[in-house]
Amino acid sequence: MPNIKSAIKRVKTTETRNSRNASQRTAMRTAVKKFEQAAENNADNAKELYVEASKKLDSAVNKGLLHKNNAARNKSRLAKKLAK
């Protein structure tokens, strides 16, 4: 544990950011997996799940979890799966 006041604060903020980022990343991955399973099984709600996954990817970009090109690539791949 650090002794300097600013270093102590950095540890606290890092822990809170890590937990927040981890939960948002998990939610994003879950949404993508749900869509992929629905698309594979030709489910009726695949379009809705695609929209949800796209929103999660976009919010991850806004929060700095993903690079915008990475999200665009993933959304493109999901759209291809939806079109099949």
PDB file of C-alpha atoms in Angstrom:
ATOM      1  CA  MET A   1       0.000   0.000   0.000  1.00  0.00           C
ATOM      2  CA  PRO A   2       1.423   3.401  -0.932  1.00  0.00           C
ATOM      3  CA  ASN A   3       2.268   5.989   1.689  1.00  0.00           C
ATOM      4  CA  ILE A   4       1.827   9.139  -0.400  1.00  0.00           C
ATOM      5  CA  LYS A   5      -1.637  10.671  -0.341  1.00  0.00           C
ATOM      6  CA  SER A   6      -1.940  11.084  -4.114  1.00  0.00           C
ATOM      7  CA  ALA A   7      -0.785   7.499  -4.691  1.00  0.00           C
ATOM      8  CA  ILE A   8      -3.404   6.238  -2.227  1.00  0.00           C
ATOM      9  CA  LYS A   9      -6.062   8.135  -4.159  1.00  0.00           C
ATOM     10  CA  ARG A  10      -4.806   6.699  -7.458  1.00  0.00           C
ATOM     11  CA  VAL A  11      -5.156   3.174  -6.058  1.00  0.00           C
ATOM     12  CA  LYS A  12      -8.760   3.873  -5.051  1.00  0.00           C
ATOM     13  CA  THR A  13      -9.716   5.432  -8.373  1.00  0.00           C
ATOM     14  CA  THR A  14      -8.010   2.648 -10.306  1.00  0.00           C
ATOM     15  CA  GLU A  15      -9.954   0.001  -8.388  1.00  0.00           C
ATOM     16  CA  THR A  16     -13.289   1.706  -9.004  1.00  0.00           C
ATOM     17  CA  ARG A  17     -12.532   2.213 -12.693  1.00  0.00           C
ATOM     18  CA  ASN A  18     -11.398  -1.376 -13.101  1.00  0.00           C
ATOM     19  CA  SER A  19     -14.581  -2.718 -11.537  1.00  0.00           C
ATOM     20  CA  ARG A  20     -16.766  -0.398 -13.626  1.00  0.00           C
ATOM     21  CA  ASN A  21     -14.925  -1.252 -16.837  1.00  0.00           C
ATOM     22  CA  ALA A  22     -15.075  -4.973 -16.073  1.00  0.00           C
ATOM     23  CA  SER A  23     -18.839  -4.907 -15.558  1.00  0.00           C
ATOM     24  CA  GLN A  24     -19.419  -2.928 -18.752  1.00  0.00           C
ATOM     25  CA  ARG A  25     -17.111  -5.194 -20.735  1.00  0.00           C
ATOM     26  CA  THR A  26     -18.927  -8.253 -19.398  1.00  0.00           C
ATOM     27  CA  ALA A  27     -22.315  -6.807 -20.334  1.00  0.00           C
ATOM     28  CA  MET A  28     -21.040  -6.049 -23.835  1.00  0.00           C
ATOM     29  CA  ARG A  29     -19.653  -9.554 -24.339  1.00  0.00           C
ATOM     30  CA  THR A  30     -22.850 -11.114 -23.003  1.00  0.00           C
ATOM     31  CA  ALA A  31     -24.989  -9.109 -25.429  1.00  0.00           C
ATOM     32  CA  VAL A  32     -22.784 -10.169 -28.344  1.00  0.00           C
ATOM     33  CA  LYS A  33     -22.916 -13.842 -27.297  1.00  0.00           C
ATOM     34  CA  LYS A  34     -26.700 -13.753 -26.926  1.00  0.00           C
ATOM     35  CA  PHE A  35     -27.030 -12.363 -30.437  1.00  0.00           C
ATOM     36  CA  GLU A  36     -24.622 -14.915 -31.908  1.00  0.00           C
ATOM     37  CA  GLN A  37     -26.565 -17.779 -30.336  1.00  0.00           C
ATOM     38  CA  ALA A  38     -29.868 -16.356 -31.567  1.00  0.00           C
ATOM     39  CA  ALA A  39     -28.491 -15.844 -35.084  1.00  0.00           C
ATOM     40  CA  GLU A  40     -27.127 -19.390 -35.121  1.00  0.00           C
ATOM     41  CA  ASN A  41     -30.508 -20.804 -34.100  1.00  0.00           C
ATOM     42  CA  ASN A  42     -32.483 -18.487 -36.418  1.00  0.00           C
ATOM     43  CA  ALA A  43     -34.401 -17.067 -33.459  1.00  0.00           C
ATOM     44  CA  ASP A  44     -37.215 -14.568 -33.933  1.00  0.00           C
ATOM     45  CA  ASN A  45     -35.632 -11.922 -31.713  1.00  0.00           C
ATOM     46  CA  ALA A  46     -32.245 -11.877 -33.464  1.00  0.00           C
ATOM     47  CA  LYS A  47     -32.856  -8.375 -34.848  1.00  0.00           C
ATOM     48  CA  GLU A  48     -33.595  -6.998 -31.363  1.00  0.00           C
ATOM     49  CA  LEU A  49     -30.518  -8.693 -29.937  1.00  0.00           C
ATOM     50  CA  TYR A  50     -28.423  -7.244 -32.778  1.00  0.00           C
ATOM     51  CA  VAL A  51     -29.600  -3.735 -31.911  1.00  0.00           C
ATOM     52  CA  GLU A  52     -28.806  -4.327 -28.243  1.00  0.00           C
ATOM     53  CA  ALA A  53     -25.325  -5.664 -29.023  1.00  0.00           C
ATOM     54  CA  SER A  54     -24.642  -2.682 -31.301  1.00  0.00           C
ATOM     55  CA  LYS A  55     -25.642  -0.285 -28.540  1.00  0.00           C
ATOM     56  CA  LYS A  56     -23.336  -2.027 -26.085  1.00  0.00           C
ATOM     57  CA  LEU A  57     -20.445  -1.849 -28.542  1.00  0.00           C
ATOM     58  CA  ASP A  58     -21.062   1.849 -29.171  1.00  0.00           C
ATOM     59  CA  SER A  59     -21.231   2.629 -25.472  1.00  0.00           C
ATOM     60  CA  ALA A  60     -17.973   0.723 -24.940  1.00  0.00           C
ATOM     61  CA  VAL A  61     -16.338   2.993 -27.514  1.00  0.00           C
ATOM     62  CA  ASN A  62     -17.689   6.101 -25.779  1.00  0.00           C
ATOM     63  CA  LYS A  63     -16.358   4.888 -22.441  1.00  0.00           C
ATOM     64  CA  GLY A  64     -12.930   4.062 -23.867  1.00  0.00           C
ATOM     65  CA  LEU A  65     -13.165   0.289 -23.524  1.00  0.00           C
ATOM     66  CA  LEU A  66     -12.838  -0.379 -27.261  1.00  0.00           C
ATOM     67  CA  HIS A  67     -11.283   1.388 -30.199  1.00  0.00           C
ATOM     68  CA  LYS A  68     -13.879   2.682 -32.641  1.00  0.00           C
ATOM     69  CA  ASN A  69     -12.541   0.583 -35.521  1.00  0.00           C
ATOM     70  CA  ASN A  70     -12.682  -2.536 -33.349  1.00  0.00           C
ATOM     71  CA  ALA A  71     -16.345  -1.870 -32.564  1.00  0.00           C
ATOM     72  CA  ALA A  72     -17.104  -1.117 -36.216  1.00  0.00           C
ATOM     73  CA  ARG A  73     -15.490  -4.388 -37.262  1.00  0.00           C
ATOM     74  CA  ASN A  74     -17.479  -6.343 -34.673  1.00  0.00           C
ATOM     75  CA  LYS A  75     -20.737  -4.657 -35.672  1.00  0.00           C
ATOM     76  CA  SER A  76     -20.028  -5.464 -39.305  1.00  0.00           C
ATOM     77  CA  ARG A  77     -19.456  -9.133 -38.491  1.00  0.00           C
ATOM     78  CA  LEU A  78     -22.665  -9.240 -36.452  1.00  0.00           C
ATOM     79  CA  ALA A  79     -24.581  -7.653 -39.333  1.00  0.00           C
ATOM     80  CA  LYS A  80     -23.278 -10.329 -41.680  1.00  0.00           C
ATOM     81  CA  LYS A  81     -24.499 -13.022 -39.312  1.00  0.00           C
ATOM     82  CA  LEU A  82     -27.886 -11.339 -39.098  1.00  0.00           C
ATOM     83  CA  ALA A  83     -28.185 -11.211 -42.898  1.00  0.00           C
ATOM     84  CA  LYS A  84     -27.554 -14.960 -43.296  1.00  0.00           C
TER      85      LYS A  84
END
